[in-house]
């Protein structure tokens, strides 16, 4: 296999890792805010700050460093903004799901099983396959069904969380106990 041709796979796996951790980390941020009413909004604020740091400052630095031209066609701007809005609304939906008592394991399983299905349907609508839907192999439709089934099975049969740990009793020391004989 041509190793030079697998760069895309490394980036795809990087994304899988980051997005696979996203829900767990975001839930941790929400809980870590210690504010049952507004914790999710506070966490989302810092997601936005992180996006600014990574998705605004980093590409800006790269564009400046590489001497890119600043021709920004309206069509590219529009689609990019719509994509950013979709991503931000999706992230907000994840937080709202957590706030409605969804757990990271279930919410993210539904998101990551459902997103490829939506992607496949919209991609086929925007870029119809040769021969129409009838020209698509059955394995493609089986993959969509398995993705949906996987999301359902993870949701229905997720492991129960461990019971909360009891707080360890604090050791009591007195001056008499700590005094040397």
CSV table of N, CA and C in Angstrom, one decimal:
chain,number,residue,atom,x,y,z
A,1,UNK,N,0.8,-1.2,0.0
A,1,UNK,CA,0.0,0.0,0.0
A,1,UNK,C,0.9,1.2,0.0
A,2,UNK,N,0.5,2.2,-0.8
A,2,UNK,CA,1.3,3.5,-0.9
A,2,UNK,C,1.1,4.3,0.4
A,3,UNK,N,2.2,4.4,1.2
A,3,UNK,CA,2.1,5.1,2.5
A,3,UNK,C,1.8,6.6,2.2
A,4,UNK,N,2.4,7.2,1.1
A,4,UNK,CA,2.2,8.6,0.9
A,4,UNK,C,0.7,8.9,0.6
A,5,UNK,N,0.0,7.9,0.2
A,5,UNK,CA,-1.4,8.1,-0.1
A,5,UNK,C,-2.3,7.9,1.1
A,6,UNK,N,-1.8,7.7,2.3
A,6,UNK,CA,-2.6,7.5,3.4
A,6,UNK,C,-2.6,8.7,4.4
A,7,UNK,N,-2.1,9.8,4.0
A,7,UNK,CA,-2.1,11.0,4.9
A,7,UNK,C,-3.5,11.3,5.3
A,8,UNK,N,-4.5,11.2,4.4
A,8,UNK,CA,-5.9,11.5,4.7
A,8,UNK,C,-6.4,10.6,5.8
A,9,UNK,N,-5.9,9.4,5.9
A,9,UNK,CA,-6.4,8.4,6.9
A,9,UNK,C,-5.9,8.9,8.3
A,10,UNK,N,-4.6,9.3,8.3
A,10,UNK,CA,-4.1,9.8,9.6
A,10,UNK,C,-4.9,11.0,10.1
A,11,UNK,N,-5.3,11.9,9.2
A,11,UNK,CA,-6.1,13.1,9.6
A,11,UNK,C,-7.5,12.6,10.0
A,12,UNK,N,-8.0,11.7,9.3
A,12,UNK,CA,-9.4,11.2,9.6
A,12,UNK,C,-9.4,10.5,11.0
A,13,UNK,N,-8.3,9.8,11.3
A,13,UNK,CA,-8.2,9.1,12.6
A,13,UNK,C,-8.0,10.1,13.7
A,14,UNK,N,-7.3,11.2,13.4
A,14,UNK,CA,-7.1,12.3,14.4
A,14,UNK,C,-8.5,12.9,14.7
A,15,UNK,N,-9.3,13.1,13.7
A,15,UNK,CA,-10.6,13.6,13.9
A,15,UNK,C,-11.5,12.7,14.6
A,16,UNK,N,-11.4,11.4,14.3
A,16,UNK,CA,-12.2,10.4,15.1
A,16,UNK,C,-11.8,10.5,16.6
A,17,UNK,N,-10.5,10.6,16.8
A,17,UNK,CA,-10.1,10.6,18.2
A,17,UNK,C,-10.6,11.9,18.9
A,18,UNK,N,-10.4,13.0,18.3
A,18,UNK,CA,-10.9,14.3,18.9
A,18,UNK,C,-12.4,14.3,19.0
A,19,UNK,N,-13.1,14.0,18.0
A,19,UNK,CA,-14.6,14.0,18.1
A,19,UNK,C,-15.1,12.9,19.0
A,20,UNK,N,-14.4,11.8,19.1
A,20,UNK,CA,-14.8,10.8,20.0
A,20,UNK,C,-14.6,11.2,21.5
A,21,UNK,N,-13.6,12.1,21.8
A,21,UNK,CA,-13.4,12.6,23.1
A,21,UNK,C,-14.3,13.8,23.4
A,22,UNK,N,-14.8,14.5,22.3
A,22,UNK,CA,-15.5,15.7,22.5
A,22,UNK,C,-16.7,15.7,23.5
A,23,UNK,N,-17.5,14.7,23.3
A,23,UNK,CA,-18.7,14.7,24.2
A,23,UNK,C,-18.3,14.5,25.7
A,24,UNK,N,-17.3,13.6,25.9
A,24,UNK,CA,-16.9,13.3,27.3
A,24,UNK,C,-16.2,14.6,27.9
A,25,UNK,N,-15.4,15.2,27.1
A,25,UNK,CA,-14.7,16.4,27.6
A,25,UNK,C,-15.7,17.6,27.8
A,26,UNK,N,-16.7,17.7,26.9
A,26,UNK,CA,-17.7,18.8,27.0
A,26,UNK,C,-18.5,18.6,28.2
A,27,UNK,N,-18.9,17.3,28.4
A,27,UNK,CA,-19.7,17.0,29.6
A,27,UNK,C,-18.9,17.3,30.9
A,28,UNK,N,-17.6,17.0,30.8
A,28,UNK,CA,-16.8,17.3,32.0
A,28,UNK,C,-16.7,18.8,32.2
A,29,UNK,N,-16.6,19.6,31.2
A,29,UNK,CA,-16.6,21.0,31.3
A,29,UNK,C,-17.9,21.6,31.9
A,30,UNK,N,-19.0,21.0,31.4
A,30,UNK,CA,-20.3,21.4,31.9
A,30,UNK,C,-20.5,21.1,33.4
A,31,UNK,N,-20.1,19.9,33.8
A,31,UNK,CA,-20.2,19.5,35.2
A,31,UNK,C,-19.2,20.3,36.0
A,32,UNK,N,-18.0,20.5,35.5
A,32,UNK,CA,-16.9,21.2,36.2
A,32,UNK,C,-17.3,22.7,36.4
A,33,UNK,N,-18.2,23.2,35.7
A,33,UNK,CA,-18.6,24.6,36.0
A,33,UNK,C,-19.4,24.7,37.3
A,34,UNK,N,-19.8,23.6,37.9
A,34,UNK,CA,-20.5,23.6,39.1
A,34,UNK,C,-21.7,24.5,39.2
A,35,UNK,N,-22.4,24.6,38.1
A,35,UNK,CA,-23.6,25.5,38.0
A,35,UNK,C,-24.7,24.7,37.2
A,36,UNK,N,-25.6,24.1,38.0
A,36,UNK,CA,-26.6,23.3,37.3
A,36,UNK,C,-27.5,24.0,36.3
A,37,UNK,N,-27.6,25.3,36.6
A,37,UNK,CA,-28.5,26.1,35.7
A,37,UNK,C,-27.8,26.6,34.5
A,38,UNK,N,-26.6,27.2,34.6
A,38,UNK,CA,-25.9,27.8,33.5
A,38,UNK,C,-24.6,27.2,33.1
A,39,UNK,N,-24.3,26.0,33.7
A,39,UNK,CA,-23.0,25.4,33.5
A,39,UNK,C,-22.8,25.0,32.0
A,40,UNK,N,-23.8,24.6,31.3
A,40,UNK,CA,-23.7,24.2,29.9
A,40,UNK,C,-23.4,25.4,29.1
A,41,UNK,N,-24.0,26.6,29.4
A,41,UNK,CA,-23.7,27.8,28.6
A,41,UNK,C,-22.3,28.3,28.9
A,42,UNK,N,-21.8,28.2,30.1
A,42,UNK,CA,-20.5,28.6,30.4
A,42,UNK,C,-19.5,27.7,29.7
A,43,UNK,N,-19.8,26.4,29.7
A,43,UNK,CA,-18.9,25.4,29.0
A,43,UNK,C,-18.9,25.8,27.5
A,44,UNK,N,-20.0,26.1,26.9
A,44,UNK,CA,-20.2,26.4,25.5
A,44,UNK,C,-19.4,27.7,25.2
A,45,UNK,N,-19.4,28.7,26.1
A,45,UNK,CA,-18.6,29.9,25.9
A,45,UNK,C,-17.1,29.5,25.7
A,46,UNK,N,-16.6,28.6,26.5
A,46,UNK,CA,-15.2,28.3,26.4
A,46,UNK,C,-14.9,27.4,25.2
A,47,UNK,N,-15.9,26.7,24.7
A,47,UNK,CA,-15.8,26.0,23.4
A,47,UNK,C,-15.6,27.0,22.3
A,48,UNK,N,-16.4,28.1,22.4
A,48,UNK,CA,-16.2,29.2,21.5
A,48,UNK,C,-14.9,29.8,21.5
A,49,UNK,N,-14.4,30.0,22.7
A,49,UNK,CA,-13.0,30.6,22.9
A,49,UNK,C,-12.0,29.7,22.3
A,50,UNK,N,-12.2,28.4,22.5
A,50,UNK,CA,-11.2,27.4,21.9
A,50,UNK,C,-11.3,27.4,20.4
A,51,UNK,N,-12.5,27.5,19.9
A,51,UNK,CA,-12.7,27.6,18.4
A,51,UNK,C,-12.0,28.9,17.9
A,52,UNK,N,-12.1,30.0,18.6
A,52,UNK,CA,-11.4,31.2,18.2
A,52,UNK,C,-9.9,31.0,18.1
A,53,UNK,N,-9.4,30.4,19.2
A,53,UNK,CA,-7.9,30.1,19.2
A,53,UNK,C,-7.5,29.2,18.1
A,54,UNK,N,-8.2,28.1,17.9
A,54,UNK,CA,-7.8,27.1,16.9
A,54,UNK,C,-8.3,27.4,15.5
A,55,UNK,N,-9.5,27.9,15.4
A,55,UNK,CA,-10.1,28.0,14.1
A,55,UNK,C,-10.0,29.4,13.5
A,56,UNK,N,-9.6,30.4,14.3
A,56,UNK,CA,-9.4,31.7,13.7
A,56,UNK,C,-7.9,32.1,13.7
A,57,UNK,N,-7.3,32.1,14.9
A,57,UNK,CA,-5.9,32.5,15.0
A,57,UNK,C,-5.0,31.6,14.2
A,58,UNK,N,-5.1,30.3,14.4
A,58,UNK,CA,-4.2,29.4,13.7
A,58,UNK,C,-4.2,29.5,12.2
A,59,UNK,N,-5.4,29.4,11.5
A,59,UNK,CA,-5.4,29.6,10.1
A,59,UNK,C,-5.0,31.0,9.6
A,60,UNK,N,-5.3,32.0,10.4
A,60,UNK,CA,-4.9,33.3,10.1
A,60,UNK,C,-3.3,33.4,10.1
A,61,UNK,N,-2.7,32.8,11.1
A,61,UNK,CA,-1.2,32.8,11.1
A,61,UNK,C,-0.7,32.0,9.9
A,62,UNK,N,-1.3,30.9,9.6
A,62,UNK,CA,-0.8,30.1,8.4
A,62,UNK,C,-1.0,30.9,7.1
A,63,UNK,N,-2.1,31.5,7.0
A,63,UNK,CA,-2.3,32.3,5.7
A,63,UNK,C,-1.3,33.5,5.6
A,64,UNK,N,-1.0,34.1,6.7
A,64,UNK,CA,0.0,35.2,6.7
A,64,UNK,C,1.4,34.6,6.4
A,65,UNK,N,1.7,33.5,7.1
A,65,UNK,CA,3.0,32.9,7.0
A,65,UNK,C,3.3,32.4,5.5
A,66,UNK,N,2.2,31.9,4.9
A,66,UNK,CA,2.4,31.4,3.5
A,66,UNK,C,2.2,32.4,2.5
A,67,UNK,N,1.9,33.6,2.8
A,67,UNK,CA,1.7,34.7,1.9
A,67,UNK,C,0.5,34.5,1.0
A,68,UNK,N,-0.6,33.9,1.5
A,68,UNK,CA,-1.8,33.6,0.8
A,68,UNK,C,-2.4,34.9,0.3
A,69,UNK,N,-3.1,34.8,-0.9
A,69,UNK,CA,-3.8,36.0,-1.3
A,69,UNK,C,-5.1,36.1,-0.5
A,70,UNK,N,-5.7,37.3,-0.5
A,70,UNK,CA,-6.8,37.5,0.4
A,70,UNK,C,-8.1,37.7,-0.4
A,71,UNK,N,-8.1,37.0,-1.6
A,71,UNK,CA,-9.4,36.9,-2.4
A,71,UNK,C,-10.3,35.9,-1.7
A,72,UNK,N,-11.4,36.4,-1.2
A,72,UNK,CA,-12.4,35.5,-0.5
A,72,UNK,C,-13.7,35.6,-1.2
A,73,UNK,N,-14.0,34.6,-2.1
A,73,UNK,CA,-15.2,34.7,-2.9
A,73,UNK,C,-16.4,34.5,-2.0
A,74,UNK,N,-17.5,35.2,-2.3
A,74,UNK,CA,-18.7,35.2,-1.5
A,74,UNK,C,-19.3,33.8,-1.3
A,75,UNK,N,-19.2,33.0,-2.4
A,75,UNK,CA,-19.7,31.6,-2.3
A,75,UNK,C,-19.0,30.8,-1.3
A,76,UNK,N,-17.6,30.9,-1.2
A,76,UNK,CA,-16.8,30.2,-0.3
A,76,UNK,C,-17.1,30.7,1.2
A,77,UNK,N,-17.2,32.0,1.3
A,77,UNK,CA,-17.5,32.6,2.6
A,77,UNK,C,-18.9,32.1,3.1
A,78,UNK,N,-19.9,32.2,2.2
A,78,UNK,CA,-21.2,31.8,2.6
A,78,UNK,C,-21.3,30.3,3.1
A,79,UNK,N,-20.7,29.4,2.3
A,79,UNK,CA,-20.8,28.0,2.6
A,79,UNK,C,-20.0,27.7,3.9
A,80,UNK,N,-18.9,28.4,4.0
A,80,UNK,CA,-18.0,28.2,5.2
A,80,UNK,C,-18.7,28.7,6.5
A,81,UNK,N,-19.4,29.8,6.4
A,81,UNK,CA,-20.2,30.3,7.5
A,81,UNK,C,-21.3,29.4,7.9
A,82,UNK,N,-22.0,28.9,6.9
A,82,UNK,CA,-23.1,28.0,7.1
A,82,UNK,C,-22.6,26.7,7.8
A,83,UNK,N,-21.4,26.2,7.3
A,83,UNK,CA,-20.8,25.0,7.9
A,83,UNK,C,-20.5,25.3,9.4
A,84,UNK,N,-19.9,26.5,9.7
A,84,UNK,CA,-19.6,26.8,11.1
A,84,UNK,C,-20.8,26.9,11.9
A,85,UNK,N,-21.9,27.5,11.4
A,85,UNK,CA,-23.1,27.6,12.1
A,85,UNK,C,-23.7,26.2,12.4
A,86,UNK,N,-23.7,25.4,11.4
A,86,UNK,CA,-24.2,24.0,11.6
A,86,UNK,C,-23.4,23.3,12.7
A,87,UNK,N,-22.0,23.4,12.7
A,87,UNK,CA,-21.2,22.8,13.7
A,87,UNK,C,-21.5,23.4,15.1
A,88,UNK,N,-21.6,24.7,15.2
A,88,UNK,CA,-21.9,25.4,16.5
A,88,UNK,C,-23.2,25.0,17.0
A,89,UNK,N,-24.2,25.0,16.2
A,89,UNK,CA,-25.6,24.6,16.6
A,89,UNK,C,-25.6,23.1,17.0
A,90,UNK,N,-24.8,22.2,16.3
A,90,UNK,CA,-24.7,20.8,16.7
A,90,UNK,C,-24.0,20.7,18.1
A,91,UNK,N,-23.0,21.5,18.3
A,91,UNK,CA,-22.3,21.4,19.6
A,91,UNK,C,-23.3,21.9,20.7
A,92,UNK,N,-24.0,22.9,20.4
A,92,UNK,CA,-25.0,23.4,21.4
A,92,UNK,C,-26.1,22.4,21.7
A,93,UNK,N,-26.5,21.7,20.6
A,93,UNK,CA,-27.5,20.6,20.8
A,93,UNK,C,-26.9,19.5,21.7
A,94,UNK,N,-25.7,19.2,21.6
A,94,UNK,CA,-25.0,18.2,22.4
A,94,UNK,C,-25.1,18.6,23.9
A,95,UNK,N,-24.8,19.9,24.2
A,95,UNK,CA,-24.9,20.4,25.5
A,95,UNK,C,-26.4,20.4,26.0
A,96,UNK,N,-27.3,20.8,25.2
A,96,UNK,CA,-28.7,20.7,25.6
A,96,UNK,C,-29.1,19.3,25.9
A,97,UNK,N,-28.6,18.3,25.1
A,97,UNK,CA,-29.0,16.9,25.4
A,97,UNK,C,-28.4,16.5,26.7
A,98,UNK,N,-27.2,16.9,27.1
A,98,UNK,CA,-26.6,16.6,28.4
A,98,UNK,C,-27.5,17.3,29.5
A,99,UNK,N,-27.9,18.5,29.2
A,99,UNK,CA,-28.7,19.2,30.2
A,99,UNK,C,-30.1,18.6,30.4
A,100,UNK,N,-30.5,17.8,29.4
A,100,UNK,CA,-31.8,17.1,29.5
A,100,UNK,C,-31.6,15.7,30.0
A,101,UNK,N,-30.5,15.4,30.7
A,101,UNK,CA,-30.1,14.2,31.3
A,101,UNK,C,-29.6,13.1,30.4
A,102,UNK,N,-29.2,13.5,29.2
A,102,UNK,CA,-28.5,12.5,28.3
A,102,UNK,C,-27.1,12.3,28.8
A,103,UNK,N,-26.6,11.2,28.6
A,103,UNK,CA,-25.2,10.9,29.0
A,103,UNK,C,-24.3,10.9,27.8
A,104,UNK,N,-23.0,11.2,28.0
A,104,UNK,CA,-22.1,11.3,26.9
A,104,UNK,C,-22.1,10.0,26.0
A,105,UNK,N,-22.2,8.8,26.7
A,105,UNK,CA,-22.2,7.6,25.9
A,105,UNK,C,-23.4,7.5,25.0
A,106,UNK,N,-24.5,7.8,25.5
A,106,UNK,CA,-25.7,7.7,24.6
A,106,UNK,C,-25.8,8.8,23.6
A,107,UNK,N,-25.7,10.1,24.1
A,107,UNK,CA,-25.8,11.2,23.2
A,107,UNK,C,-24.8,11.1,22.0
A,108,UNK,N,-23.6,10.9,22.3
A,108,UNK,CA,-22.6,10.8,21.3
A,108,UNK,C,-22.7,9.6,20.4
A,109,UNK,N,-23.2,8.5,20.9
A,109,UNK,CA,-23.5,7.3,20.1
A,109,UNK,C,-24.6,7.7,19.0
A,110,UNK,N,-25.6,8.3,19.5
A,110,UNK,CA,-26.7,8.7,18.5
A,110,UNK,C,-26.2,9.7,17.5
A,111,UNK,N,-25.4,10.7,18.0
A,111,UNK,CA,-24.8,11.7,17.1
A,111,UNK,C,-23.9,11.1,16.1
A,112,UNK,N,-23.0,10.2,16.5
A,112,UNK,CA,-22.1,9.6,15.6
A,112,UNK,C,-22.6,8.5,14.7
A,113,UNK,N,-23.7,7.9,15.1
A,113,UNK,CA,-24.4,7.0,14.3
A,113,UNK,C,-25.3,7.7,13.3
A,114,UNK,N,-25.9,8.8,13.7
A,114,UNK,CA,-26.9,9.5,12.9
A,114,UNK,C,-26.2,10.4,11.9
A,115,UNK,N,-25.1,11.1,12.3
A,115,UNK,CA,-24.5,12.0,11.4
A,115,UNK,C,-24.0,11.4,10.0
A,116,UNK,N,-23.5,10.2,10.0
A,116,UNK,CA,-23.1,9.6,8.7
A,116,UNK,C,-24.4,9.3,7.8
A,117,UNK,N,-25.5,9.0,8.5
A,117,UNK,CA,-26.7,8.8,7.7
A,117,UNK,C,-27.2,10.0,7.1
A,118,UNK,N,-27.2,11.1,7.9
A,118,UNK,CA,-27.6,12.4,7.3
A,118,UNK,C,-26.6,12.8,6.2
A,119,UNK,N,-25.3,12.6,6.4
A,119,UNK,CA,-24.3,12.9,5.4
A,119,UNK,C,-24.6,12.2,4.1
A,120,UNK,N,-24.8,10.9,4.2
A,120,UNK,CA,-25.1,10.0,3.1
A,120,UNK,C,-26.3,10.5,2.3
A,121,UNK,N,-27.4,10.8,3.0
A,121,UNK,CA,-28.6,11.2,2.3
A,121,UNK,C,-28.5,12.5,1.6
A,122,UNK,N,-27.9,13.5,2.3
A,122,UNK,CA,-27.7,14.8,1.7
A,122,UNK,C,-26.7,14.8,0.6
A,123,UNK,N,-25.6,14.0,0.8
A,123,UNK,CA,-24.6,13.9,-0.3
A,123,UNK,C,-25.2,13.3,-1.5
A,124,UNK,N,-26.0,12.3,-1.4
A,124,UNK,CA,-26.7,11.7,-2.5
A,124,UNK,C,-27.7,12.6,-3.2
A,125,UNK,N,-28.4,13.5,-2.4
A,125,UNK,CA,-29.3,14.4,-3.0
A,125,UNK,C,-28.6,15.5,-3.7
A,126,UNK,N,-27.5,16.0,-3.2
A,126,UNK,CA,-26.7,17.1,-3.8
A,126,UNK,C,-25.9,16.5,-5.0
A,127,UNK,N,-25.4,15.3,-4.9
A,127,UNK,CA,-24.5,14.7,-6.0
A,127,UNK,C,-25.1,13.3,-6.3
A,128,UNK,N,-26.1,13.2,-7.0
A,128,UNK,CA,-26.8,11.9,-7.3
A,128,UNK,C,-25.8,10.9,-7.9
A,129,UNK,N,-25.8,9.7,-7.4
A,129,UNK,CA,-24.9,8.7,-8.0
A,129,UNK,C,-25.2,8.4,-9.4
A,130,UNK,N,-24.2,7.9,-10.1
A,130,UNK,CA,-24.4,7.4,-11.5
A,130,UNK,C,-25.5,6.3,-11.5
A,131,UNK,N,-26.5,6.4,-12.4
A,131,UNK,CA,-27.5,5.4,-12.4
A,131,UNK,C,-28.6,5.6,-11.4
A,132,UNK,N,-28.6,6.8,-10.7
A,132,UNK,CA,-29.6,7.1,-9.7
A,132,UNK,C,-29.4,6.2,-8.4
A,133,UNK,N,-30.4,6.2,-7.6
A,133,UNK,CA,-30.4,5.4,-6.4
A,133,UNK,C,-30.4,3.9,-6.7
A,134,UNK,N,-31.0,3.5,-7.8
A,134,UNK,CA,-30.9,2.1,-8.2
A,134,UNK,C,-29.5,1.6,-8.6
A,135,UNK,N,-28.6,2.6,-8.8
A,135,UNK,CA,-27.2,2.2,-9.1
A,135,UNK,C,-26.3,2.0,-7.9
A,136,UNK,N,-26.9,2.3,-6.7
A,136,UNK,CA,-26.1,2.2,-5.5
A,136,UNK,C,-26.2,0.7,-5.0
A,137,UNK,N,-25.0,0.2,-4.6
A,137,UNK,CA,-25.0,-1.2,-4.2
A,137,UNK,C,-25.7,-1.4,-2.9
A,138,UNK,N,-26.2,-2.6,-2.7
A,138,UNK,CA,-27.0,-2.9,-1.5
A,138,UNK,C,-26.2,-2.7,-0.2
A,139,UNK,N,-24.9,-2.9,-0.3
A,139,UNK,CA,-24.0,-2.8,0.9
A,139,UNK,C,-24.0,-1.4,1.5
A,140,UNK,N,-24.2,-0.4,0.6
A,140,UNK,CA,-24.3,1.0,1.1
A,140,UNK,C,-25.5,1.2,2.0
A,141,UNK,N,-26.7,0.7,1.5
A,141,UNK,CA,-27.9,0.8,2.3
A,141,UNK,C,-27.8,-0.1,3.6
A,142,UNK,N,-27.1,-1.2,3.5
A,142,UNK,CA,-26.9,-2.0,4.7
A,142,UNK,C,-26.0,-1.3,5.7
A,143,UNK,N,-25.0,-0.6,5.2
A,143,UNK,CA,-24.2,0.3,6.1
A,143,UNK,C,-25.0,1.3,6.8
A,144,UNK,N,-25.9,2.0,6.1
A,144,UNK,CA,-26.8,2.9,6.8
A,144,UNK,C,-27.7,2.3,7.8
A,145,UNK,N,-28.2,1.1,7.5
A,145,UNK,CA,-29.1,0.4,8.4
A,145,UNK,C,-28.3,0.0,9.7
A,146,UNK,N,-27.1,-0.5,9.4
A,146,UNK,CA,-26.2,-0.9,10.6
A,146,UNK,C,-25.8,0.3,11.5
A,147,UNK,N,-25.6,1.4,10.8
A,147,UNK,CA,-25.3,2.6,11.6
A,147,UNK,C,-26.4,3.0,12.5
A,148,UNK,N,-27.6,3.0,12.0
A,148,UNK,CA,-28.9,3.3,12.7
A,148,UNK,C,-29.1,2.2,13.8
A,149,UNK,N,-28.9,0.9,13.5
A,149,UNK,CA,-29.0,-0.1,14.4
A,149,UNK,C,-28.0,0.0,15.5
A,150,UNK,N,-26.8,0.3,15.2
A,150,UNK,CA,-25.7,0.5,16.2
A,150,UNK,C,-26.0,1.6,17.2
A,151,UNK,N,-26.5,2.7,16.7
A,151,UNK,CA,-26.9,3.8,17.6
A,151,UNK,C,-28.0,3.4,18.5
A,152,UNK,N,-29.0,2.7,18.0
A,152,UNK,CA,-30.1,2.2,18.8
A,152,UNK,C,-29.6,1.2,19.9
A,153,UNK,N,-28.8,0.2,19.5
A,153,UNK,CA,-28.3,-0.8,20.4
A,153,UNK,C,-27.5,-0.2,21.5
A,154,UNK,N,-26.6,0.8,21.2
A,154,UNK,CA,-25.8,1.4,22.2
A,154,UNK,C,-26.7,2.2,23.2
A,155,UNK,N,-27.7,2.8,22.7
A,155,UNK,CA,-28.6,3.6,23.5
A,155,UNK,C,-29.4,2.7,24.4
A,156,UNK,N,-29.9,1.6,23.8
A,156,UNK,CA,-30.8,0.7,24.6
A,156,UNK,C,-30.0,-0.2,25.6
A,157,UNK,N,-28.8,-0.6,25.3
A,157,UNK,CA,-28.0,-1.5,26.1
A,157,UNK,C,-26.7,-1.0,26.7
A,158,UNK,N,-26.7,0.3,26.9
A,158,UNK,CA,-25.5,0.9,27.5
A,158,UNK,C,-25.3,0.4,28.9
A,159,UNK,N,-24.0,0.2,29.3
A,159,UNK,CA,-23.8,-0.3,30.6
A,159,UNK,C,-24.3,0.7,31.7
A,160,UNK,N,-24.8,0.2,32.8
A,160,UNK,CA,-25.2,1.1,33.9
A,160,UNK,C,-24.0,1.7,34.5
A,161,UNK,N,-24.1,2.9,35.0
A,161,UNK,CA,-22.9,3.6,35.6
A,161,UNK,C,-22.6,2.9,37.0
A,162,UNK,N,-21.4,3.0,37.4
A,162,UNK,CA,-21.0,2.4,38.7
A,162,UNK,C,-21.7,3.3,39.7
A,163,UNK,N,-22.0,2.7,40.9
A,163,UNK,CA,-22.6,3.5,42.0
A,163,UNK,C,-21.6,4.5,42.5
A,164,UNK,N,-22.1,5.6,43.0
A,164,UNK,CA,-21.1,6.6,43.5
A,164,UNK,C,-20.3,6.0,44.6
A,165,UNK,N,-19.0,6.4,44.6
A,165,UNK,CA,-18.1,5.9,45.7
A,165,UNK,C,-18.4,6.7,47.0
A,166,UNK,N,-18.4,5.9,48.1
A,166,UNK,CA,-18.6,6.5,49.4
A,166,UNK,C,-17.3,7.3,49.7
A,167,UNK,N,-17.5,8.4,50.3
A,167,UNK,CA,-16.3,9.2,50.7
A,167,UNK,C,-15.5,8.5,51.8
A,168,UNK,N,-14.2,8.5,51.6
A,168,UNK,CA,-13.3,7.8,52.6
A,168,UNK,C,-13.4,8.6,53.9
A,169,UNK,N,-13.5,7.8,55.0
A,169,UNK,CA,-13.5,8.5,56.3
A,169,UNK,C,-12.1,9.2,56.5
A,170,UNK,N,-12.2,10.4,57.1
A,170,UNK,CA,-11.0,11.1,57.4
A,170,UNK,C,-10.3,10.5,58.6
A,171,UNK,N,-9.0,10.4,58.5
A,171,UNK,CA,-8.3,9.9,59.7
A,171,UNK,C,-8.2,11.0,60.8
A,172,UNK,N,-8.5,10.6,62.0
A,172,UNK,CA,-8.6,11.6,63.1
A,172,UNK,C,-7.3,11.4,63.9
A,173,UNK,N,-6.6,12.5,64.0
A,173,UNK,CA,-5.3,12.4,64.8
A,173,UNK,C,-5.5,13.4,65.9
A,174,UNK,N,-5.1,13.0,67.1
A,174,UNK,CA,-5.1,13.9,68.2
A,174,UNK,C,-3.6,14.1,68.6
A,175,UNK,N,-3.4,15.1,69.5
A,175,UNK,CA,-2.1,15.4,69.9
A,175,UNK,C,-1.6,14.2,70.7
A,176,UNK,N,-2.5,13.5,71.4
A,176,UNK,CA,-2.1,12.3,72.2
A,176,UNK,C,-1.6,11.2,71.3
A,177,UNK,N,-2.3,11.0,70.1
A,177,UNK,CA,-2.0,10.0,69.2
A,177,UNK,C,-0.7,10.3,68.5
A,178,UNK,N,-0.4,11.5,68.3
A,178,UNK,CA,0.8,11.9,67.5
A,178,UNK,C,2.0,12.1,68.4
A,179,UNK,N,1.8,12.2,69.7
A,179,UNK,CA,2.9,12.4,70.6
A,179,UNK,C,3.7,11.1,70.7
A,180,UNK,N,5.0,11.3,70.7
A,180,UNK,CA,5.9,10.1,70.8
A,180,UNK,C,6.0,9.6,72.3
A,181,UNK,N,6.0,8.3,72.5
A,181,UNK,CA,6.0,7.8,73.9
A,181,UNK,C,7.3,8.0,74.6
